JSON list of C-alpha atoms in Angstrom, two decimals:
[
{"chain": "Y", "resi": 1, "resn": "ASP", "atom": "CA", "xyz": [1.56, -20.42, 9.57]},
{"chain": "Y", "resi": 2, "resn": "TRP", "atom": "CA", "xyz": [-0.64, -17.36, 9.20]},
{"chain": "Y", "resi": 3, "resn": "ASN", "atom": "CA", "xyz": [-3.79, -16.83, 7.18]},
{"chain": "Y", "resi": 4, "resn": "ILE", "atom": "CA", "xyz": [-5.77, -13.64, 6.68]},
{"chain": "Y", "resi": 5, "resn": "ALA", "atom": "CA", "xyz": [-9.18, -13.63, 8.35]},
{"chain": "Y", "resi": 6, "resn": "SER", "atom": "CA", "xyz": [-12.09, -11.29, 8.90]},
{"chain": "Y", "resi": 7, "resn": "TYR", "atom": "CA", "xyz": [-14.07, -10.88, 12.11]},
{"chain": "Y", "resi": 8, "resn": "ASP", "atom": "CA", "xyz": [-17.86, -10.60, 12.10]},
{"chain": "Y", "resi": 9, "resn": "THR", "atom": "CA", "xyz": [-18.89, -8.55, 15.14]},
{"chain": "Y", "resi": 10, "resn": "LYS", "atom": "CA", "xyz": [-22.57, -9.60, 14.88]},
{"chain": "Y", "resi": 11, "resn": "GLU", "atom": "CA", "xyz": [-21.73, -13.32, 14.78]},
{"chain": "Y", "resi": 12, "resn": "SER", "atom": "CA", "xyz": [-18.62, -13.02, 17.00]},
{"chain": "Y", "resi": 13, "resn": "LYS", "atom": "CA", "xyz": [-16.61, -15.29, 14.74]},
{"chain": "Y", "resi": 14, "resn": "TRP", "atom": "CA", "xyz": [-13.55, -15.29, 12.52]},
{"chain": "Y", "resi": 15, "resn": "SER", "atom": "CA", "xyz": [-13.66, -16.44, 8.88]},
{"chain": "Y", "resi": 16, "resn": "LEU", "atom": "CA", "xyz": [-10.66, -17.15, 6.65]},
{"chain": "Y", "resi": 17, "resn": "LEU", "atom": "CA", "xyz": [-10.53, -14.97, 3.57]},
{"chain": "Y", "resi": 18, "resn": "MET", "atom": "CA", "xyz": [-10.56, -17.09, 0.46]},
{"chain": "Y", "resi": 19, "resn": "GLY", "atom": "CA", "xyz": [-8.79, -16.18, -2.75]},
{"chain": "Y", "resi": 20, "resn": "ASN", "atom": "CA", "xyz": [-10.44, -16.57, -6.15]},
{"chain": "Y", "resi": 21, "resn": "THR", "atom": "CA", "xyz": [-9.07, -20.13, -6.19]},
{"chain": "Y", "resi": 22, "resn": "GLY", "atom": "CA", "xyz": [-11.04, -21.13, -3.08]},
{"chain": "Y", "resi": 23, "resn": "ILE", "atom": "CA", "xyz": [-7.81, -21.54, -1.09]},
{"chain": "Y", "resi": 24, "resn": "PRO", "atom": "CA", "xyz": [-7.30, -19.44, 2.07]},
{"chain": "Y", "resi": 25, "resn": "VAL", "atom": "CA", "xyz": [-5.09, -16.41, 1.46]},
{"chain": "Y", "resi": 26, "resn": "LYS", "atom": "CA", "xyz": [-1.80, -16.69, 3.34]},
{"chain": "Y", "resi": 27, "resn": "THR", "atom": "CA", "xyz": [0.74, -14.04, 4.19]},
{"chain": "Y", "resi": 28, "resn": "LEU", "atom": "CA", "xyz": [4.32, -14.41, 3.02]},
{"chain": "Y", "resi": 29, "resn": "LYS", "atom": "CA", "xyz": [7.38, -13.78, 5.11]},
{"chain": "Y", "resi": 30, "resn": "THR", "atom": "CA", "xyz": [8.35, -10.76, 3.02]},
{"chain": "Y", "resi": 31, "resn": "THR", "atom": "CA", "xyz": [8.23, -7.04, 3.51]},
{"chain": "Y", "resi": 32, "resn": "SER", "atom": "CA", "xyz": [4.70, -5.84, 3.06]},
{"chain": "Y", "resi": 33, "resn": "ALA", "atom": "CA", "xyz": [2.43, -2.87, 3.67]},
{"chain": "Y", "resi": 34, "resn": "ILE", "atom": "CA", "xyz": [-1.33, -2.79, 4.11]},
{"chain": "Y", "resi": 35, "resn": "LEU", "atom": "CA", "xyz": [-3.77, 0.10, 3.94]},
{"chain": "Y", "resi": 36, "resn": "LEU", "atom": "CA", "xyz": [-7.53, 0.58, 3.89]},
{"chain": "Y", "resi": 37, "resn": "ASP", "atom": "CA", "xyz": [-9.00, 2.36, 0.85]},
{"chain": "Y", "resi": 38, "resn": "SER", "atom": "CA", "xyz": [-12.16, 3.69, 2.52]},
{"chain": "Y", "resi": 39, "resn": "LYS", "atom": "CA", "xyz": [-13.56, 5.13, -0.72]},
{"chain": "Y", "resi": 40, "resn": "ARG", "atom": "CA", "xyz": [-13.57, 1.75, -2.52]},
{"chain": "Y", "resi": 41, "resn": "HIS", "atom": "CA", "xyz": [-14.07, -0.45, 0.57]},
{"chain": "Y", "resi": 42, "resn": "ARG", "atom": "CA", "xyz": [-10.89, -2.36, -0.19]},
{"chain": "Y", "resi": 43, "resn": "ILE", "atom": "CA", "xyz": [-7.84, -3.50, 1.72]},
{"chain": "Y", "resi": 44, "resn": "ILE", "atom": "CA", "xyz": [-4.73, -2.86, -0.36]},
{"chain": "Y", "resi": 45, "resn": "PHE", "atom": "CA", "xyz": [-1.67, -5.08, 0.09]},
{"chain": "Y", "resi": 46, "resn": "TYR", "atom": "CA", "xyz": [1.80, -4.36, -1.23]},
{"chain": "Y", "resi": 47, "resn": "GLY", "atom": "CA", "xyz": [3.81, -7.58, -1.00]},
{"chain": "Y", "resi": 48, "resn": "GLY", "atom": "CA", "xyz": [3.28, -10.17, 1.64]},
{"chain": "Y", "resi": 49, "resn": "LEU", "atom": "CA", "xyz": [0.49, -12.24, 0.03]},
{"chain": "Y", "resi": 50, "resn": "ALA", "atom": "CA", "xyz": [0.71, -15.79, -1.21]},
{"chain": "Y", "resi": 51, "resn": "TRP", "atom": "CA", "xyz": [-2.08, -15.45, -3.73]},
{"chain": "Y", "resi": 52, "resn": "THR", "atom": "CA", "xyz": [-2.55, -16.31, -7.35]},
{"chain": "Y", "resi": 53, "resn": "SER", "atom": "CA", "xyz": [-5.52, -16.32, -9.71]},
{"chain": "Y", "resi": 54, "resn": "ILE", "atom": "CA", "xyz": [-4.35, -19.57, -11.30]},
{"chain": "Y", "resi": 55, "resn": "LYS", "atom": "CA", "xyz": [-4.99, -22.73, -9.32]},
{"chain": "Y", "resi": 56, "resn": "GLY", "atom": "CA", "xyz": [-1.75, -24.56, -8.62]},
{"chain": "Y", "resi": 57, "resn": "ALA", "atom": "CA", "xyz": [0.48, -21.70, -9.77]},
{"chain": "Y", "resi": 58, "resn": "ALA", "atom": "CA", "xyz": [3.19, -20.35, -7.50]},
{"chain": "Y", "resi": 59, "resn": "PRO", "atom": "CA", "xyz": [2.44, -16.89, -6.08]},
{"chain": "Y", "resi": 60, "resn": "GLN", "atom": "CA", "xyz": [4.13, -14.10, -7.98]},
{"chain": "Y", "resi": 61, "resn": "MET", "atom": "CA", "xyz": [4.27, -10.39, -7.48]},
{"chain": "Y", "resi": 62, "resn": "ALA", "atom": "CA", "xyz": [6.00, -7.75, -9.55]},
{"chain": "Y", "resi": 63, "resn": "LYS", "atom": "CA", "xyz": [7.24, -4.56, -7.91]},
{"chain": "Y", "resi": 64, "resn": "ASN", "atom": "CA", "xyz": [4.56, -2.54, -9.65]},
{"chain": "Y", "resi": 65, "resn": "GLN", "atom": "CA", "xyz": [1.67, -4.72, -8.42]},
{"chain": "Y", "resi": 66, "resn": "LEU", "atom": "CA", "xyz": [-0.75, -4.36, -5.56]},
{"chain": "Y", "resi": 67, "resn": "HIS", "atom": "CA", "xyz": [-3.34, -6.83, -4.33]},
{"chain": "Y", "resi": 68, "resn": "SER", "atom": "CA", "xyz": [-6.82, -5.58, -3.55]},
{"chain": "Y", "resi": 69, "resn": "TYR", "atom": "CA", "xyz": [-9.31, -7.32, -1.27]},
{"chain": "Y", "resi": 70, "resn": "ASP", "atom": "CA", "xyz": [-12.89, -6.15, -1.94]},
{"chain": "Y", "resi": 71, "resn": "ILE", "atom": "CA", "xyz": [-14.59, -6.15, 1.46]},
{"chain": "Y", "resi": 72, "resn": "ASP", "atom": "CA", "xyz": [-18.13, -6.12, 0.05]},
{"chain": "Y", "resi": 73, "resn": "LYS", "atom": "CA", "xyz": [-17.57, -8.87, -2.54]},
{"chain": "Y", "resi": 74, "resn": "ASN", "atom": "CA", "xyz": [-15.05, -10.97, -0.54]},
{"chain": "Y", "resi": 75, "resn": "THR", "atom": "CA", "xyz": [-12.76, -11.23, -3.57]},
{"chain": "Y", "resi": 76, "resn": "PHE", "atom": "CA", "xyz": [-9.09, -10.52, -4.36]},
{"chain": "Y", "resi": 77, "resn": "GLU", "atom": "CA", "xyz": [-7.63, -9.04, -7.51]},
{"chain": "Y", "resi": 78, "resn": "VAL", "atom": "CA", "xyz": [-4.22, -8.00, -8.74]},
{"chain": "Y", "resi": 79, "resn": "ILE", "atom": "CA", "xyz": [-3.72, -4.33, -9.63]},
{"chain": "Y", "resi": 80, "resn": "ASN", "atom": "CA", "xyz": [-1.01, -3.94, -12.26]},
{"chain": "Y", "resi": 81, "resn": "GLY", "atom": "CA", "xyz": [0.58, -0.55, -11.75]},
{"chain": "Y", "resi": 82, "resn": "ILE", "atom": "CA", "xyz": [1.97, 1.47, -14.62]},
{"chain": "Y", "resi": 83, "resn": "GLY", "atom": "CA", "xyz": [5.73, 1.57, -14.32]},
{"chain": "Y", "resi": 84, "resn": "THR", "atom": "CA", "xyz": [7.97, -0.15, -11.85]},
{"chain": "Y", "resi": 85, "resn": "ALA", "atom": "CA", "xyz": [8.30, 1.19, -8.35]},
{"chain": "Y", "resi": 86, "resn": "GLU", "atom": "CA", "xyz": [12.10, 1.34, -7.88]},
{"chain": "Y", "resi": 87, "resn": "PHE", "atom": "CA", "xyz": [12.50, 0.26, -4.28]},
{"chain": "Y", "resi": 88, "resn": "GLU", "atom": "CA", "xyz": [13.54, -2.87, -2.40]},
{"chain": "Y", "resi": 89, "resn": "LYS", "atom": "CA", "xyz": [11.95, -2.37, 1.02]},
{"chain": "Y", "resi": 90, "resn": "ILE", "atom": "CA", "xyz": [8.61, -0.85, 1.84]},
{"chain": "Y", "resi": 91, "resn": "ARG", "atom": "CA", "xyz": [7.92, 0.76, 5.16]},
{"chain": "Y", "resi": 92, "resn": "PRO", "atom": "CA", "xyz": [4.68, 2.37, 6.37]},
{"chain": "Y", "resi": 93, "resn": "CYS", "atom": "CA", "xyz": [1.88, 3.43, 4.04]},
{"chain": "Y", "resi": 94, "resn": "ALA", "atom": "CA", "xyz": [-1.36, 5.40, 4.23]},
{"chain": "Y", "resi": 95, "resn": "TYR", "atom": "CA", "xyz": [-4.42, 6.16, 2.14]},
{"chain": "Y", "resi": 96, "resn": "LEU", "atom": "CA", "xyz": [-4.63, 9.90, 1.50]},
{"chain": "Y", "resi": 97, "resn": "SER", "atom": "CA", "xyz": [-8.40, 10.02, 1.24]},
{"chain": "Y", "resi": 98, "resn": "ASP", "atom": "CA", "xyz": [-8.83, 13.69, 0.37]},
{"chain": "Y", "resi": 99, "resn": "ILE", "atom": "CA", "xyz": [-6.59, 13.36, -2.72]},
{"chain": "Y", "resi": 100, "resn": "ASP", "atom": "CA", "xyz": [-7.44, 9.67, -3.35]},
{"chain": "Y", "resi": 101, "resn": "LYS", "atom": "CA", "xyz": [-3.84, 8.38, -3.47]},
{"chain": "Y", "resi": 102, "resn": "TYR", "atom": "CA", "xyz": [-1.80, 5.73, -1.64]},
{"chain": "Y", "resi": 103, "resn": "LEU", "atom": "CA", "xyz": [1.43, 6.96, -0.05]},
{"chain": "Y", "resi": 104, "resn": "TYR", "atom": "CA", "xyz": [4.29, 4.48, 0.49]},
{"chain": "Y", "resi": 105, "resn": "LEU", "atom": "CA", "xyz": [7.51, 5.24, 2.36]},
{"chain": "Y", "resi": 106, "resn": "THR", "atom": "CA", "xyz": [10.30, 3.04, 1.01]},
{"chain": "Y", "resi": 107, "resn": "ASP", "atom": "CA", "xyz": [14.04, 2.64, 1.30]},
{"chain": "Y", "resi": 108, "resn": "LYS", "atom": "CA", "xyz": [14.29, 4.81, -1.87]},
{"chain": "Y", "resi": 109, "resn": "GLY", "atom": "CA", "xyz": [11.90, 7.58, -0.84]},
{"chain": "Y", "resi": 110, "resn": "HIS", "atom": "CA", "xyz": [8.18, 8.35, -0.99]},
{"chain": "Y", "resi": 111, "resn": "TYR", "atom": "CA", "xyz": [5.98, 6.91, -3.73]},
{"chain": "Y", "resi": 112, "resn": "LEU", "atom": "CA", "xyz": [2.41, 7.82, -4.56]},
{"chain": "Y", "resi": 113, "resn": "PHE", "atom": "CA", "xyz": [0.11, 5.32, -6.25]},
{"chain": "Y", "resi": 114, "resn": "ASP", "atom": "CA", "xyz": [-2.97, 6.64, -8.03]},
{"chain": "Y", "resi": 115, "resn": "PRO", "atom": "CA", "xyz": [-5.78, 4.03, -7.84]},
{"chain": "Y", "resi": 116, "resn": "ILE", "atom": "CA", "xyz": [-7.64, 5.66, -10.74]},
{"chain": "Y", "resi": 117, "resn": "THR", "atom": "CA", "xyz": [-4.78, 5.66, -13.28]},
{"chain": "Y", "resi": 118, "resn": "ASN", "atom": "CA", "xyz": [-2.74, 2.87, -11.57]},
{"chain": "Y", "resi": 119, "resn": "GLN", "atom": "CA", "xyz": [0.35, 5.11, -11.94]},
{"chain": "Y", "resi": 120, "resn": "TRP", "atom": "CA", "xyz": [3.33, 5.02, -9.57]},
{"chain": "Y", "resi": 121, "resn": "LYS", "atom": "CA", "xyz": [5.12, 8.37, -9.00]},
{"chain": "Y", "resi": 122, "resn": "LYS", "atom": "CA", "xyz": [8.15, 9.11, -6.86]},
{"chain": "Y", "resi": 123, "resn": "LEU", "atom": "CA", "xyz": [7.92, 12.27, -4.77]},
{"chain": "Y", "resi": 124, "resn": "LYS", "atom": "CA", "xyz": [10.76, 14.70, -4.08]},
{"chain": "Y", "resi": 125, "resn": "ILE", "atom": "CA", "xyz": [10.68, 14.84, -0.29]},
{"chain": "Y", "resi": 126, "resn": "GLU", "atom": "CA", "xyz": [13.78, 15.11, 1.88]},
{"chain": "Y", "resi": 127, "resn": "MET", "atom": "CA", "xyz": [13.25, 13.24, 5.14]},
{"chain": "Y", "resi": 128, "resn": "PRO", "atom": "CA", "xyz": [15.15, 13.54, 8.40]},
{"chain": "Y", "resi": 129, "resn": "SER", "atom": "CA", "xyz": [17.34, 10.51, 9.04]},
{"chain": "Y", "resi": 130, "resn": "VAL", "atom": "CA", "xyz": [16.45, 8.07, 11.79]},
{"chain": "Y", "resi": 131, "resn": "PRO", "atom": "CA", "xyz": [18.57, 5.29, 13.34]},
{"chain": "Y", "resi": 132, "resn": "PHE", "atom": "CA", "xyz": [16.45, 2.44, 12.02]},
{"chain": "Y", "resi": 133, "resn": "GLN", "atom": "CA", "xyz": [13.38, 3.15, 9.91]},
{"chain": "Y", "resi": 134, "resn": "TRP", "atom": "CA", "xyz": [10.06, 4.94, 10.13]},
{"chain": "Y", "resi": 135, "resn": "CYS", "atom": "CA", "xyz": [7.80, 2.27, 11.60]},
{"chain": "Y", "resi": 136, "resn": "TYR", "atom": "CA", "xyz": [4.43, 4.01, 11.77]},
{"chain": "Y", "resi": 137, "resn": "MET", "atom": "CA", "xyz": [2.47, 6.28, 9.43]},
{"chain": "Y", "resi": 138, "resn": "THR", "atom": "CA", "xyz": [-1.04, 7.64, 9.69]},
{"chain": "Y", "resi": 139, "resn": "TYR", "atom": "CA", "xyz": [-2.98, 10.32, 7.84]},
{"chain": "Y", "resi": 140, "resn": "ASP", "atom": "CA", "xyz": [-4.92, 13.15, 9.48]},
{"chain": "Y", "resi": 141, "resn": "THR", "atom": "CA", "xyz": [-7.65, 13.83, 6.90]},
{"chain": "Y", "resi": 142, "resn": "LYS", "atom": "CA", "xyz": [-8.92, 16.97, 8.62]},
{"chain": "Y", "resi": 143, "resn": "ARG", "atom": "CA", "xyz": [-5.56, 18.73, 8.38]},
{"chain": "Y", "resi": 144, "resn": "GLY", "atom": "CA", "xyz": [-3.99, 16.89, 5.42]},
{"chain": "Y", "resi": 145, "resn": "LEU", "atom": "CA", "xyz": [-1.03, 15.73, 7.53]},
{"chain": "Y", "resi": 146, "resn": "VAL", "atom": "CA", "xyz": [0.99, 12.53, 7.28]},
{"chain": "Y", "resi": 147, "resn": "ILE", "atom": "CA", "xyz": [2.40, 11.64, 10.70]},
{"chain": "Y", "resi": 148, "resn": "LEU", "atom": "CA", "xyz": [5.46, 9.38, 10.95]},
{"chain": "Y", "resi": 149, "resn": "ASN", "atom": "CA", "xyz": [7.07, 7.83, 14.01]},
{"chain": "Y", "resi": 150, "resn": "GLU", "atom": "CA", "xyz": [10.30, 5.97, 14.75]},
{"chain": "Y", "resi": 151, "resn": "GLY", "atom": "CA", "xyz": [10.83, 5.38, 18.46]},
{"chain": "Y", "resi": 152, "resn": "TYR", "atom": "CA", "xyz": [11.21, 8.86, 19.94]},
{"chain": "Y", "resi": 153, "resn": "LYS", "atom": "CA", "xyz": [11.37, 10.71, 16.61]},
{"chain": "Y", "resi": 154, "resn": "TRP", "atom": "CA", "xyz": [8.34, 12.13, 14.86]},
{"chain": "Y", "resi": 155, "resn": "ALA", "atom": "CA", "xyz": [7.88, 13.80, 11.48]},
{"chain": "Y", "resi": 156, "resn": "VAL", "atom": "CA", "xyz": [4.84, 15.55, 10.08]},
{"chain": "Y", "resi": 157, "resn": "LEU", "atom": "CA", "xyz": [4.33, 16.10, 6.34]},
{"chain": "Y", "resi": 158, "resn": "LYS", "atom": "CA", "xyz": [1.77, 18.56, 5.05]},
{"chain": "Y", "resi": 159, "resn": "ILE", "atom": "CA", "xyz": [0.39, 17.06, 1.83]},
{"chain": "Y", "resi": 160, "resn": "ASP", "atom": "CA", "xyz": [-1.02, 19.52, -0.69]},
{"chain": "Y", "resi": 161, "resn": "GLU", "atom": "CA", "xyz": [-1.69, 17.88, -4.05]},
{"chain": "Y", "resi": 162, "resn": "LYS", "atom": "CA", "xyz": [-1.20, 21.15, -5.95]},
{"chain": "Y", "resi": 163, "resn": "SER", "atom": "CA", "xyz": [2.33, 21.62, -4.62]},
{"chain": "Y", "resi": 164, "resn": "LEU", "atom": "CA", "xyz": [3.61, 18.02, -4.81]},
{"chain": "Y", "resi": 165, "resn": "VAL", "atom": "CA", "xyz": [6.86, 17.71, -6.73]},
{"chain": "Y", "resi": 166, "resn": "TYR", "atom": "CA", "xyz": [7.69, 14.48, -8.53]},
{"chain": "Y", "resi": 167, "resn": "GLU", "atom": "CA", "xyz": [11.10, 13.25, -9.58]},
{"chain": "Y", "resi": 168, "resn": "LYS", "atom": "CA", "xyz": [11.74, 13.31, -13.31]},
{"chain": "Y", "resi": 169, "resn": "ASN", "atom": "CA", "xyz": [11.47, 9.86, -14.87]},
{"chain": "Y", "resi": 170, "resn": "GLU", "atom": "CA", "xyz": [9.91, 8.77, -11.59]},
{"chain": "Y", "resi": 171, "resn": "VAL", "atom": "CA", "xyz": [8.90, 5.40, -12.99]},
{"chain": "Y", "resi": 172, "resn": "LYS", "atom": "CA", "xyz": [10.44, 3.15, -15.58]},
{"chain": "Y", "resi": 173, "resn": "ILE", "atom": "CA", "xyz": [7.78, 1.94, -17.98]},
{"chain": "Y", "resi": 174, "resn": "LYS", "atom": "CA", "xyz": [8.32, -1.56, -19.27]},
{"chain": "Y", "resi": 175, "resn": "SER", "atom": "CA", "xyz": [7.71, -1.75, -23.01]},
{"chain": "Y", "resi": 176, "resn": "GLU", "atom": "CA", "xyz": [5.31, -4.37, -24.31]},
{"chain": "Y", "resi": 177, "resn": "ASP", "atom": "CA", "xyz": [7.33, -6.07, -27.07]}
]
């Protein structure tokens, strides 16, 4: 049974992170991805959290949602994305700090999430095939490079916001009836 905790280097101690309900936040046994949004001082979770804002309610998460842990305030919140990200499995992710976007590699391709507009967009990027899956992703902010690894295979993507190409109808917007 795992919980999410923070480590205080001054006090040399671990503390469980508490959700808004006062219950420790637990990880789920589902596919998840975690990144650090250094601009907002937040840890962003896609999947993998057993958290709810309603005491006693079962944890729920739609495909378009992210969870955000505010490091400074020690609070969690749900971010409802616009549109539904059309993928089943998420692989590595990274915060692209110079363009202020979250990049997710999924079983259906690359998705960008804009934390200002909360919009999901699917990118048109052809990736080399690998035997299993890309297991590691990091972002080189100085050069604007996304670096991916899978065992002995490496891929490097040059990200230039002006030249990004999105798939048409990249997200399916759910109507509010």
